[in-house]
Amino acid sequence: MAGLSLAFGRPPEQAPALGPIAAPAPRSLAEETPARRAHALPPTPAPRENPAPPGAAAPAAVTAVPVSGPLAKVLPGGLPDVAFAAYRSAAATLAGASPRCGLNWSTLAAIGRVESDHGRYGGSRLYSDGTVAPAIRGVVLDGSAGTARIGDTDGGGFDGDPVFDRAVGPMQFIPSTWRVYASDGNGDGRADPDNIFDAALAAARYLCAGGEDLRNPDGLRAAVLRYNHSESYVDMVVALDASYRAGAAPVVVVPVTAQKPPTGAVSPVAVPPAGTPSSPAGTSEPSPATTSTTPTPSTGTPGSSAS
């Protein structure tokens, strides 16, 4: 589980620094209203269960690798600096733990954009410590409206539902899958699915669990398809990945200055179903996010979930 470290024979490699990217005039967080964000999110497939990767075993725990130095002067696609740091740190950690995986930070950023708009879906906010509040919860996975039917696996401990499962957090994990991949990405001694550092590291470990080389286009597609068994979801993530990596996505400086969420910011925000990744080793995968206001995504950029 999270918190245990492995000896990998060599120090973890650091994620490469991003070069300058031409960008339009910066936009403030005030312009990123919930309505605007919802409009920027296209519809994604309803979550469904898909098989675990063949021969998948419970993943070994890893120790997060902090990424030092300036993040960047401009961040792709309105990517908040805290989210950017979380994705880079997770990719750097896996570069040391699973160097053959070849995971790039941009893949995590693409998935984070599709799943929850980097923790900002439906009015939720991303705080400087990585906490997302109100917490993002997926739709109830009761088999209706094209969703998978996944009975409760956590007693409502993570998702607040003692009858059916709901995907949790900015990377949208099904509770049973979170139990397998739970990670401490910010070194605070806790593995919290509602913290983007922890969720990004868990997603990185999940993506690298199948043995694919994500530097290879086919390997990348296979890993993302395991995360969410939908070809249209894969197409969206791969396109966003390429845009983030090349700096072709709209670039906006979005600093996150708030220290932590105010006491009582706990009412979950619900996002519409997107797609649910299968869980390795027989566990269920993360699924779509959901917020208390249940916004409906439209076209523009993805907004789905992992199981």
PDB file of C-alpha atoms in Angstrom:
ATOM      1  CA  MET A   1       0.000   0.000   0.000  1.00  0.00           C
ATOM      2  CA  ALA A   2       0.952   3.661  -0.134  1.00  0.00           C
ATOM      3  CA  GLY A   3       3.782   4.749   2.111  1.00  0.00           C
ATOM      4  CA  LEU A   4       6.059   1.740   1.614  1.00  0.00           C
ATOM      5  CA  SER A   5       9.096   2.286  -0.544  1.00  0.00           C
ATOM      6  CA  LEU A   6      10.900  -0.008  -2.962  1.00  0.00           C
ATOM      7  CA  ALA A   7      14.564  -0.182  -3.865  1.00  0.00           C
ATOM      8  CA  PHE A   8      14.804   0.240  -7.620  1.00  0.00           C
ATOM      9  CA  GLY A   9      18.576   0.167  -8.066  1.00  0.00           C
ATOM     10  CA  ARG A  10      18.945   3.768  -9.247  1.00  0.00           C
ATOM     11  CA  PRO A  11      17.585   7.145  -8.259  1.00  0.00           C
ATOM     12  CA  PRO A  12      14.283   8.134  -9.874  1.00  0.00           C
ATOM     13  CA  GLU A  13      14.616  10.179 -13.037  1.00  0.00           C
ATOM     14  CA  GLN A  14      13.205  13.688 -12.993  1.00  0.00           C
ATOM     15  CA  ALA A  15      10.504  14.682 -15.438  1.00  0.00           C
ATOM     16  CA  PRO A  16      11.918  16.852 -18.234  1.00  0.00           C
ATOM     17  CA  ALA A  17      11.318  20.571 -17.872  1.00  0.00           C
ATOM     18  CA  LEU A  18       8.894  22.171 -20.290  1.00  0.00           C
ATOM     19  CA  GLY A  19      10.134  24.763 -22.710  1.00  0.00           C
ATOM     20  CA  PRO A  20       8.376  28.086 -23.256  1.00  0.00           C
ATOM     21  CA  ILE A  21       4.997  27.941 -24.960  1.00  0.00           C
ATOM     22  CA  ALA A  22       3.438  30.797 -26.881  1.00  0.00           C
ATOM     23  CA  ALA A  23       0.202  31.774 -25.247  1.00  0.00           C
ATOM     24  CA  PRO A  24      -2.676  34.219 -25.455  1.00  0.00           C
ATOM     25  CA  ALA A  25      -3.228  36.788 -22.722  1.00  0.00           C
ATOM     26  CA  PRO A  26      -3.632  35.077 -19.336  1.00  0.00           C
ATOM     27  CA  ARG A  27      -7.103  34.600 -17.951  1.00  0.00           C
ATOM     28  CA  SER A  28      -7.984  34.740 -14.289  1.00  0.00           C
ATOM     29  CA  LEU A  29      -9.632  32.026 -12.241  1.00  0.00           C
ATOM     30  CA  ALA A  30     -12.659  34.286 -11.979  1.00  0.00           C
ATOM     31  CA  GLU A  31     -13.305  33.665 -15.667  1.00  0.00           C
ATOM     32  CA  GLU A  32     -13.305  29.901 -15.112  1.00  0.00           C
ATOM     33  CA  THR A  33     -16.906  29.752 -13.909  1.00  0.00           C
ATOM     34  CA  PRO A  34     -18.596  26.377 -13.363  1.00  0.00           C
ATOM     35  CA  ALA A  35     -20.919  27.081 -16.292  1.00  0.00           C
ATOM     36  CA  ARG A  36     -18.007  27.860 -18.560  1.00  0.00           C
ATOM     37  CA  ARG A  37     -16.128  24.759 -17.477  1.00  0.00           C
ATOM     38  CA  ALA A  38     -19.164  22.545 -17.964  1.00  0.00           C
ATOM     39  CA  HIS A  39     -19.620  23.947 -21.460  1.00  0.00           C
ATOM     40  CA  ALA A  40     -16.015  23.079 -22.259  1.00  0.00           C
ATOM     41  CA  LEU A  41     -16.535  19.431 -21.437  1.00  0.00           C
ATOM     42  CA  PRO A  42     -17.893  17.128 -24.144  1.00  0.00           C
ATOM     43  CA  PRO A  43     -20.122  14.163 -23.422  1.00  0.00           C
ATOM     44  CA  THR A  44     -18.255  10.956 -22.674  1.00  0.00           C
ATOM     45  CA  PRO A  45     -19.405   7.340 -22.643  1.00  0.00           C
ATOM     46  CA  ALA A  46     -21.208   5.941 -19.634  1.00  0.00           C
ATOM     47  CA  PRO A  47     -18.990   3.862 -17.370  1.00  0.00           C
ATOM     48  CA  ARG A  48     -19.026   0.112 -17.616  1.00  0.00           C
ATOM     49  CA  GLU A  49     -16.992  -2.658 -16.165  1.00  0.00           C
ATOM     50  CA  ASN A  50     -14.227  -4.164 -18.253  1.00  0.00           C
ATOM     51  CA  PRO A  51     -11.865  -7.043 -17.570  1.00  0.00           C
ATOM     52  CA  ALA A  52      -8.706  -6.737 -15.543  1.00  0.00           C
ATOM     53  CA  PRO A  53      -5.423  -6.907 -17.450  1.00  0.00           C
ATOM     54  CA  PRO A  54      -4.260 -10.501 -17.940  1.00  0.00           C
ATOM     55  CA  GLY A  55      -1.900 -11.635 -15.219  1.00  0.00           C
ATOM     56  CA  ALA A  56      -2.163  -8.362 -13.320  1.00  0.00           C
ATOM     57  CA  ALA A  57      -0.926  -8.622  -9.750  1.00  0.00           C
ATOM     58  CA  ALA A  58      -1.340  -6.286  -6.827  1.00  0.00           C
ATOM     59  CA  PRO A  59       0.995  -3.354  -7.492  1.00  0.00           C
ATOM     60  CA  ALA A  60       4.023  -2.676  -5.352  1.00  0.00           C
ATOM     61  CA  ALA A  61       3.987   0.545  -3.355  1.00  0.00           C
ATOM     62  CA  VAL A  62       6.160   3.453  -4.427  1.00  0.00           C
ATOM     63  CA  THR A  63       7.571   6.527  -2.736  1.00  0.00           C
ATOM     64  CA  ALA A  64       6.640   9.829  -4.370  1.00  0.00           C
ATOM     65  CA  VAL A  65       9.429  11.812  -6.007  1.00  0.00           C
ATOM     66  CA  PRO A  66       9.143  15.585  -5.523  1.00  0.00           C
ATOM     67  CA  VAL A  67       9.821  17.707  -8.595  1.00  0.00           C
ATOM     68  CA  SER A  68      11.826  20.817  -7.815  1.00  0.00           C
ATOM     69  CA  GLY A  69      12.369  23.998  -9.783  1.00  0.00           C
ATOM     70  CA  PRO A  70       9.954  26.378 -11.482  1.00  0.00           C
ATOM     71  CA  LEU A  71       6.892  24.754 -12.962  1.00  0.00           C
ATOM     72  CA  ALA A  72       6.455  26.912 -16.044  1.00  0.00           C
ATOM     73  CA  LYS A  73       5.564  30.458 -16.967  1.00  0.00           C
ATOM     74  CA  VAL A  74       2.518  29.303 -18.858  1.00  0.00           C
ATOM     75  CA  LEU A  75       0.522  26.163 -18.352  1.00  0.00           C
ATOM     76  CA  PRO A  76      -1.300  24.281 -21.108  1.00  0.00           C
ATOM     77  CA  GLY A  77      -5.061  24.168 -21.346  1.00  0.00           C
ATOM     78  CA  GLY A  78      -5.767  26.244 -18.257  1.00  0.00           C
ATOM     79  CA  LEU A  79      -3.858  23.667 -16.224  1.00  0.00           C
ATOM     80  CA  PRO A  80      -3.562  24.869 -12.603  1.00  0.00           C
ATOM     81  CA  ASP A  81      -0.013  24.930 -11.296  1.00  0.00           C
ATOM     82  CA  VAL A  82      -0.860  22.575  -8.426  1.00  0.00           C
ATOM     83  CA  ALA A  83      -2.288  19.997 -10.841  1.00  0.00           C
ATOM     84  CA  PHE A  84       0.735  20.424 -13.106  1.00  0.00           C
ATOM     85  CA  ALA A  85       3.044  19.764 -10.150  1.00  0.00           C
ATOM     86  CA  ALA A  86       1.030  16.678  -9.189  1.00  0.00           C
ATOM     87  CA  TYR A  87       1.170  15.191 -12.689  1.00  0.00           C
ATOM     88  CA  ARG A  88       4.883  15.866 -13.072  1.00  0.00           C
ATOM     89  CA  SER A  89       5.686  14.419  -9.657  1.00  0.00           C
ATOM     90  CA  ALA A  90       3.676  11.258 -10.377  1.00  0.00           C
ATOM     91  CA  ALA A  91       5.364  10.792 -13.763  1.00  0.00           C
ATOM     92  CA  ALA A  92       8.802  11.334 -12.194  1.00  0.00           C
ATOM     93  CA  THR A  93       8.016   8.765  -9.502  1.00  0.00           C
ATOM     94  CA  LEU A  94       7.030   6.161 -12.086  1.00  0.00           C
ATOM     95  CA  ALA A  95      10.107   6.971 -14.173  1.00  0.00           C
ATOM     96  CA  GLY A  96      12.094   5.549 -11.272  1.00  0.00           C
ATOM     97  CA  ALA A  97       9.692   2.813 -10.174  1.00  0.00           C
ATOM     98  CA  SER A  98       8.698   1.567 -13.659  1.00  0.00           C
ATOM     99  CA  PRO A  99      11.144   3.057 -16.193  1.00  0.00           C
ATOM    100  CA  ARG A 100       9.909   0.739 -18.946  1.00  0.00           C
ATOM    101  CA  CYS A 101       6.438   2.256 -18.681  1.00  0.00           C
ATOM    102  CA  GLY A 102       7.487   5.571 -20.234  1.00  0.00           C
ATOM    103  CA  LEU A 103       4.607   7.521 -18.691  1.00  0.00           C
ATOM    104  CA  ASN A 104       4.604  11.236 -19.494  1.00  0.00           C
ATOM    105  CA  TRP A 105       2.997  13.881 -17.273  1.00  0.00           C
ATOM    106  CA  SER A 106       0.861  14.938 -20.230  1.00  0.00           C
ATOM    107  CA  THR A 107      -1.037  11.630 -20.194  1.00  0.00           C
ATOM    108  CA  LEU A 108      -2.041  12.197 -16.581  1.00  0.00           C
ATOM    109  CA  ALA A 109      -2.996  15.777 -17.422  1.00  0.00           C
ATOM    110  CA  ALA A 110      -5.190  14.568 -20.278  1.00  0.00           C
ATOM    111  CA  ILE A 111      -6.974  12.071 -18.036  1.00  0.00           C
ATOM    112  CA  GLY A 112      -7.331  14.650 -15.267  1.00  0.00           C
ATOM    113  CA  ARG A 113      -8.914  17.058 -17.754  1.00  0.00           C
ATOM    114  CA  VAL A 114     -11.362  14.455 -19.003  1.00  0.00           C
ATOM    115  CA  GLU A 115     -12.273  13.185 -15.565  1.00  0.00           C
ATOM    116  CA  SER A 116     -12.756  16.367 -13.561  1.00  0.00           C
ATOM    117  CA  ASP A 117     -11.192  19.406 -15.267  1.00  0.00           C
ATOM    118  CA  HIS A 118      -8.222  18.978 -12.915  1.00  0.00           C
ATOM    119  CA  GLY A 119     -10.411  18.928  -9.828  1.00  0.00           C
ATOM    120  CA  ARG A 120     -12.490  21.979 -10.801  1.00  0.00           C
ATOM    121  CA  TYR A 121     -15.593  20.303 -12.173  1.00  0.00           C
ATOM    122  CA  GLY A 122     -18.995  21.570 -11.105  1.00  0.00           C
ATOM    123  CA  GLY A 123     -17.656  24.356  -8.940  1.00  0.00           C
ATOM    124  CA  SER A 124     -15.134  22.324  -6.956  1.00  0.00           C
ATOM    125  CA  ARG A 125     -11.841  24.076  -6.204  1.00  0.00           C
ATOM    126  CA  LEU A 126      -8.266  22.845  -6.223  1.00  0.00           C
ATOM    127  CA  TYR A 127      -6.289  24.086  -3.225  1.00  0.00           C
ATOM    128  CA  SER A 128      -2.554  24.588  -2.926  1.00  0.00           C
ATOM    129  CA  ASP A 129      -2.096  21.440  -0.821  1.00  0.00           C
ATOM    130  CA  GLY A 130      -3.746  19.399  -3.592  1.00  0.00           C
ATOM    131  CA  THR A 131      -7.103  19.017  -1.845  1.00  0.00           C
ATOM    132  CA  VAL A 132     -10.196  19.165  -4.062  1.00  0.00           C
ATOM    133  CA  ALA A 133     -13.308  20.542  -2.332  1.00  0.00           C
ATOM    134  CA  PRO A 134     -16.162  20.041  -2.443  1.00  0.00           C
ATOM    135  CA  ALA A 135     -15.210  16.425  -3.079  1.00  0.00           C
ATOM    136  CA  ILE A 136     -16.057  15.123  -6.555  1.00  0.00           C
ATOM    137  CA  ARG A 137     -18.219  12.008  -6.699  1.00  0.00           C
ATOM    138  CA  GLY A 138     -19.367  10.090  -9.735  1.00  0.00           C
ATOM    139  CA  VAL A 139     -22.896   9.067 -10.539  1.00  0.00           C
ATOM    140  CA  VAL A 140     -24.380   6.177  -8.590  1.00  0.00           C
ATOM    141  CA  LEU A 141     -23.286   3.020 -10.410  1.00  0.00           C
ATOM    142  CA  ASP A 142     -26.617   1.224 -10.130  1.00  0.00           C
ATOM    143  CA  GLY A 143     -26.820   0.047 -13.741  1.00  0.00           C
ATOM    144  CA  SER A 144     -29.227   2.774 -14.841  1.00  0.00           C
ATOM    145  CA  ALA A 145     -28.705   5.200 -17.734  1.00  0.00           C
ATOM    146  CA  GLY A 146     -26.070   2.975 -19.301  1.00  0.00           C
ATOM    147  CA  THR A 147     -23.788   2.885 -16.263  1.00  0.00           C
ATOM    148  CA  ALA A 148     -22.161  -0.212 -14.845  1.00  0.00           C
ATOM    149  CA  ARG A 149     -23.874  -1.844 -11.890  1.00  0.00           C
ATOM    150  CA  ILE A 150     -21.287  -1.994  -9.105  1.00  0.00           C
ATOM    151  CA  GLY A 151     -22.525  -2.861  -5.646  1.00  0.00           C
ATOM    152  CA  ASP A 152     -20.976  -1.185  -2.639  1.00  0.00           C
ATOM    153  CA  THR A 153     -17.364  -2.217  -1.955  1.00  0.00           C
ATOM    154  CA  ASP A 154     -16.387   0.273   0.747  1.00  0.00           C
ATOM    155  CA  GLY A 155     -19.372   0.509   3.077  1.00  0.00           C
ATOM    156  CA  GLY A 156     -19.752   4.074   1.843  1.00  0.00           C
ATOM    157  CA  GLY A 157     -16.436   4.979   3.437  1.00  0.00           C
ATOM    158  CA  PHE A 158     -14.994   6.692   0.363  1.00  0.00           C
ATOM    159  CA  ASP A 159     -18.032   7.529  -1.742  1.00  0.00           C
ATOM    160  CA  GLY A 160     -20.705   8.029   0.927  1.00  0.00           C
ATOM    161  CA  ASP A 161     -23.000   5.406  -0.634  1.00  0.00           C
ATOM    162  CA  PRO A 162     -23.523   2.150   1.318  1.00  0.00           C
ATOM    163  CA  VAL A 163     -25.557   0.525  -1.481  1.00  0.00           C
ATOM    164  CA  PHE A 164     -23.724   1.195  -4.764  1.00  0.00           C
ATOM    165  CA  ASP A 165     -20.264   2.440  -5.641  1.00  0.00           C
ATOM    166  CA  ARG A 166     -19.492   5.891  -7.016  1.00  0.00           C
ATOM    167  CA  ALA A 167     -16.211   7.051  -8.509  1.00  0.00           C
ATOM    168  CA  VAL A 168     -14.230   9.319  -6.225  1.00  0.00           C
ATOM    169  CA  GLY A 169     -11.818  12.215  -6.563  1.00  0.00           C
ATOM    170  CA  PRO A 170     -10.225  14.184  -9.385  1.00  0.00           C
ATOM    171  CA  MET A 171      -9.016  11.036 -11.164  1.00  0.00           C
ATOM    172  CA  GLN A 172     -12.308   9.181 -10.520  1.00  0.00           C
ATOM    173  CA  PHE A 173     -11.442   5.886  -8.874  1.00  0.00           C
ATOM    174  CA  ILE A 174     -13.947   3.201  -7.969  1.00  0.00           C
ATOM    175  CA  PRO A 175     -13.413   2.575  -4.210  1.00  0.00           C
ATOM    176  CA  SER A 176     -12.244  -1.032  -4.665  1.00  0.00           C
ATOM    177  CA  THR A 177      -9.628   0.063  -7.195  1.00  0.00           C
ATOM    178  CA  TRP A 178      -8.512   2.900  -4.951  1.00  0.00           C
ATOM    179  CA  ARG A 179      -7.840   0.340  -2.206  1.00  0.00           C
ATOM    180  CA  VAL A 180      -5.385  -1.409  -4.542  1.00  0.00           C
ATOM    181  CA  TYR A 181      -3.639   1.700  -5.887  1.00  0.00           C
ATOM    182  CA  ALA A 182      -4.027   4.136  -2.974  1.00  0.00           C
ATOM    183  CA  SER A 183      -0.905   6.317  -2.921  1.00  0.00           C
ATOM    184  CA  ASP A 184       0.632   9.129  -0.913  1.00  0.00           C
ATOM    185  CA  GLY A 185       1.788  11.534  -3.610  1.00  0.00           C
ATOM    186  CA  ASN A 186       2.583  14.511  -1.396  1.00  0.00           C
ATOM    187  CA  GLY A 187       4.340  12.761   1.475  1.00  0.00           C
ATOM    188  CA  ASP A 188       1.856  13.747   4.184  1.00  0.00           C
ATOM    189  CA  GLY A 189       1.448  10.160   5.370  1.00  0.00           C
ATOM    190  CA  ARG A 190      -2.077   9.815   3.969  1.00  0.00           C
ATOM    191  CA  ALA A 191      -3.519   8.357   0.771  1.00  0.00           C
ATOM    192  CA  ASP A 192      -6.513  10.541  -0.090  1.00  0.00           C
ATOM    193  CA  PRO A 193      -8.480  10.049  -3.343  1.00  0.00           C
ATOM    194  CA  ASP A 194      -9.646  13.676  -3.023  1.00  0.00           C
ATOM    195  CA  ASN A 195      -6.081  15.000  -3.138  1.00  0.00           C
ATOM    196  CA  ILE A 196      -4.720  15.488  -6.651  1.00  0.00           C
ATOM    197  CA  PHE A 197      -1.152  14.521  -5.684  1.00  0.00           C
ATOM    198  CA  ASP A 198      -2.328  11.204  -4.255  1.00  0.00           C
ATOM    199  CA  ALA A 199      -4.860  10.561  -7.029  1.00  0.00           C
ATOM    200  CA  ALA A 200      -2.346  11.360  -9.799  1.00  0.00           C
ATOM    201  CA  LEU A 201       0.218   8.939  -8.364  1.00  0.00           C
ATOM    202  CA  ALA A 202      -2.438   6.231  -8.036  1.00  0.00           C
ATOM    203  CA  ALA A 203      -3.492   6.819 -11.657  1.00  0.00           C
ATOM    204  CA  ALA A 204       0.140   6.662 -12.783  1.00  0.00           C
ATOM    205  CA  ARG A 205       0.621   3.328 -11.034  1.00  0.00           C
ATOM    206  CA  TYR A 206      -2.578   2.004 -12.563  1.00  0.00           C
ATOM    207  CA  LEU A 207      -1.562   3.063 -16.075  1.00  0.00           C
ATOM    208  CA  CYS A 208       1.806   1.347 -15.671  1.00  0.00           C
ATOM    209  CA  ALA A 209       0.354  -1.854 -14.187  1.00  0.00           C
ATOM    210  CA  GLY A 210      -0.317  -3.538 -17.531  1.00  0.00           C
ATOM    211  CA  GLY A 211       3.283  -3.675 -18.744  1.00  0.00           C
ATOM    212  CA  GLU A 212       2.776  -1.507 -21.855  1.00  0.00           C
ATOM    213  CA  ASP A 213       5.370   0.979 -23.095  1.00  0.00           C
ATOM    214  CA  LEU A 214       3.415   4.230 -23.149  1.00  0.00           C
ATOM    215  CA  ARG A 215       5.992   5.841 -25.441  1.00  0.00           C
ATOM    216  CA  ASN A 216       4.591   3.570 -28.125  1.00  0.00           C
ATOM    217  CA  PRO A 217       1.240   4.790 -29.553  1.00  0.00           C
ATOM    218  CA  ASP A 218      -0.288   1.318 -29.329  1.00  0.00           C
ATOM    219  CA  GLY A 219       0.945   0.895 -25.768  1.00  0.00           C
ATOM    220  CA  LEU A 220      -0.485   4.276 -24.790  1.00  0.00           C
ATOM    221  CA  ARG A 221      -3.883   3.456 -26.250  1.00  0.00           C
ATOM    222  CA  ALA A 222      -3.930   0.061 -24.533  1.00  0.00           C
ATOM    223  CA  ALA A 223      -3.145   1.592 -21.126  1.00  0.00           C
ATOM    224  CA  VAL A 224      -5.770   4.327 -21.483  1.00  0.00           C
ATOM    225  CA  LEU A 225      -8.322   1.774 -22.689  1.00  0.00           C
ATOM    226  CA  ARG A 226      -7.764  -0.165 -19.472  1.00  0.00           C
ATOM    227  CA  TYR A 227      -8.366   3.034 -17.519  1.00  0.00           C
ATOM    228  CA  ASN A 228     -11.674   3.528 -19.306  1.00  0.00           C
ATOM    229  CA  HIS A 229     -12.949   0.877 -21.663  1.00  0.00           C
ATOM    230  CA  SER A 230     -14.190   3.192 -24.411  1.00  0.00           C
ATOM    231  CA  GLU A 231     -12.491   3.919 -27.723  1.00  0.00           C
ATOM    232  CA  SER A 232     -13.971   7.424 -27.835  1.00  0.00           C
ATOM    233  CA  TYR A 233     -12.530   8.079 -24.373  1.00  0.00           C
ATOM    234  CA  VAL A 234      -9.140   6.856 -25.583  1.00  0.00           C
ATOM    235  CA  ASP A 235      -9.347   9.136 -28.627  1.00  0.00           C
ATOM    236  CA  MET A 236     -10.057  12.150 -26.399  1.00  0.00           C
ATOM    237  CA  VAL A 237      -7.253  11.387 -23.968  1.00  0.00           C
ATOM    238  CA  VAL A 238      -4.698  10.698 -26.697  1.00  0.00           C
ATOM    239  CA  ALA A 239      -5.603  13.933 -28.501  1.00  0.00           C
ATOM    240  CA  LEU A 240      -5.370  15.967 -25.296  1.00  0.00           C
ATOM    241  CA  ASP A 241      -2.121  14.233 -24.370  1.00  0.00           C
ATOM    242  CA  ALA A 242      -0.577  15.290 -27.677  1.00  0.00           C
ATOM    243  CA  SER A 243      -1.867  18.844 -27.259  1.00  0.00           C
ATOM    244  CA  TYR A 244      -0.494  19.198 -23.737  1.00  0.00           C
ATOM    245  CA  ARG A 245       2.832  17.717 -24.740  1.00  0.00           C
ATOM    246  CA  ALA A 246       3.208  19.962 -27.782  1.00  0.00           C
ATOM    247  CA  GLY A 247       1.795  23.080 -26.142  1.00  0.00           C
ATOM    248  CA  ALA A 248      -0.905  23.208 -28.812  1.00  0.00           C
ATOM    249  CA  ALA A 249      -3.777  23.336 -26.314  1.00  0.00           C
ATOM    250  CA  PRO A 250      -4.942  26.799 -25.235  1.00  0.00           C
ATOM    251  CA  VAL A 251      -2.474  28.095 -22.673  1.00  0.00           C
ATOM    252  CA  VAL A 252      -3.640  30.008 -19.635  1.00  0.00           C
ATOM    253  CA  VAL A 253      -1.831  30.871 -16.433  1.00  0.00           C
ATOM    254  CA  VAL A 254      -4.042  29.607 -13.622  1.00  0.00           C
ATOM    255  CA  PRO A 255      -2.332  30.056 -10.239  1.00  0.00           C
ATOM    256  CA  VAL A 256      -3.823  28.388  -7.198  1.00  0.00           C
ATOM    257  CA  THR A 257      -3.316  30.511  -4.106  1.00  0.00           C
ATOM    258  CA  ALA A 258      -5.794  29.256  -1.514  1.00  0.00           C
ATOM    259  CA  GLN A 259      -4.046  27.343   1.256  1.00  0.00           C
ATOM    260  CA  LYS A 260      -6.728  24.812   2.110  1.00  0.00           C
ATOM    261  CA  PRO A 261     -10.483  24.343   1.841  1.00  0.00           C
ATOM    262  CA  PRO A 262     -12.652  26.087   4.430  1.00  0.00           C
ATOM    263  CA  THR A 263     -14.073  23.942   7.206  1.00  0.00           C
ATOM    264  CA  GLY A 264     -17.347  22.409   6.123  1.00  0.00           C
ATOM    265  CA  ALA A 265     -16.594  22.345   2.360  1.00  0.00           C
ATOM    266  CA  VAL A 266     -17.569  18.717   2.221  1.00  0.00           C
ATOM    267  CA  SER A 267     -20.789  18.500   0.211  1.00  0.00           C
ATOM    268  CA  PRO A 268     -19.777  16.352  -2.741  1.00  0.00           C
ATOM    269  CA  VAL A 269     -20.009  17.684  -6.275  1.00  0.00           C
ATOM    270  CA  ALA A 270     -21.289  15.260  -8.881  1.00  0.00           C
ATOM    271  CA  VAL A 271     -20.174  14.949 -12.472  1.00  0.00           C
ATOM    272  CA  PRO A 272     -21.878  12.992 -15.257  1.00  0.00           C
ATOM    273  CA  PRO A 273     -20.737   9.497 -16.233  1.00  0.00           C
ATOM    274  CA  ALA A 274     -17.802   9.251 -18.534  1.00  0.00           C
ATOM    275  CA  GLY A 275     -16.404   5.768 -18.580  1.00  0.00           C
ATOM    276  CA  THR A 276     -15.079   3.370 -16.029  1.00  0.00           C
ATOM    277  CA  PRO A 277     -11.652   1.791 -16.195  1.00  0.00           C
ATOM    278  CA  SER A 278     -11.364  -1.835 -15.322  1.00  0.00           C
ATOM    279  CA  SER A 279      -9.526  -2.816 -12.234  1.00  0.00           C
ATOM    280  CA  PRO A 280      -6.420  -4.927 -12.367  1.00  0.00           C
ATOM    281  CA  ALA A 281      -6.264  -8.109 -10.416  1.00  0.00           C
ATOM    282  CA  GLY A 282     -10.016  -8.391 -10.443  1.00  0.00           C
ATOM    283  CA  THR A 283     -10.772  -5.089  -8.725  1.00  0.00           C
ATOM    284  CA  SER A 284     -13.094  -2.499 -10.178  1.00  0.00           C
ATOM    285  CA  GLU A 285     -11.754   0.569 -11.936  1.00  0.00           C
ATOM    286  CA  PRO A 286     -12.329   4.248 -11.345  1.00  0.00           C
ATOM    287  CA  SER A 287     -15.495   5.669 -12.844  1.00  0.00           C
ATOM    288  CA  PRO A 288     -17.018   9.080 -13.639  1.00  0.00           C
ATOM    289  CA  ALA A 289     -17.091  11.947 -11.234  1.00  0.00           C
ATOM    290  CA  THR A 290     -20.215  13.444  -9.804  1.00  0.00           C
ATOM    291  CA  THR A 291     -20.920  16.722  -7.963  1.00  0.00           C
ATOM    292  CA  SER A 292     -23.771  17.915  -5.782  1.00  0.00           C
ATOM    293  CA  THR A 293     -24.995  20.071  -8.618  1.00  0.00           C
ATOM    294  CA  THR A 294     -24.592  17.328 -11.226  1.00  0.00           C
ATOM    295  CA  PRO A 295     -23.465  19.497 -14.154  1.00  0.00           C
ATOM    296  CA  THR A 296     -23.843  18.103 -17.645  1.00  0.00           C
ATOM    297  CA  PRO A 297     -20.725  18.175 -19.811  1.00  0.00           C
ATOM    298  CA  SER A 298     -20.962  19.409 -23.365  1.00  0.00           C
ATOM    299  CA  THR A 299     -18.453  19.623 -26.176  1.00  0.00           C
ATOM    300  CA  GLY A 300     -14.920  20.950 -26.128  1.00  0.00           C
ATOM    301  CA  THR A 301     -12.684  18.850 -23.925  1.00  0.00           C
ATOM    302  CA  PRO A 302     -13.314  15.600 -22.105  1.00  0.00           C
ATOM    303  CA  GLY A 303     -14.777  15.103 -18.684  1.00  0.00           C
ATOM    304  CA  SER A 304     -14.993  11.489 -17.660  1.00  0.00           C
ATOM    305  CA  SER A 305     -13.846   9.123 -14.982  1.00  0.00           C
ATOM    306  CA  ALA A 306     -11.665   6.232 -14.085  1.00  0.00           C
ATOM    307  CA  SER A 307     -12.676   3.236 -12.147  1.00  0.00           C
TER     308      SER A 307
END
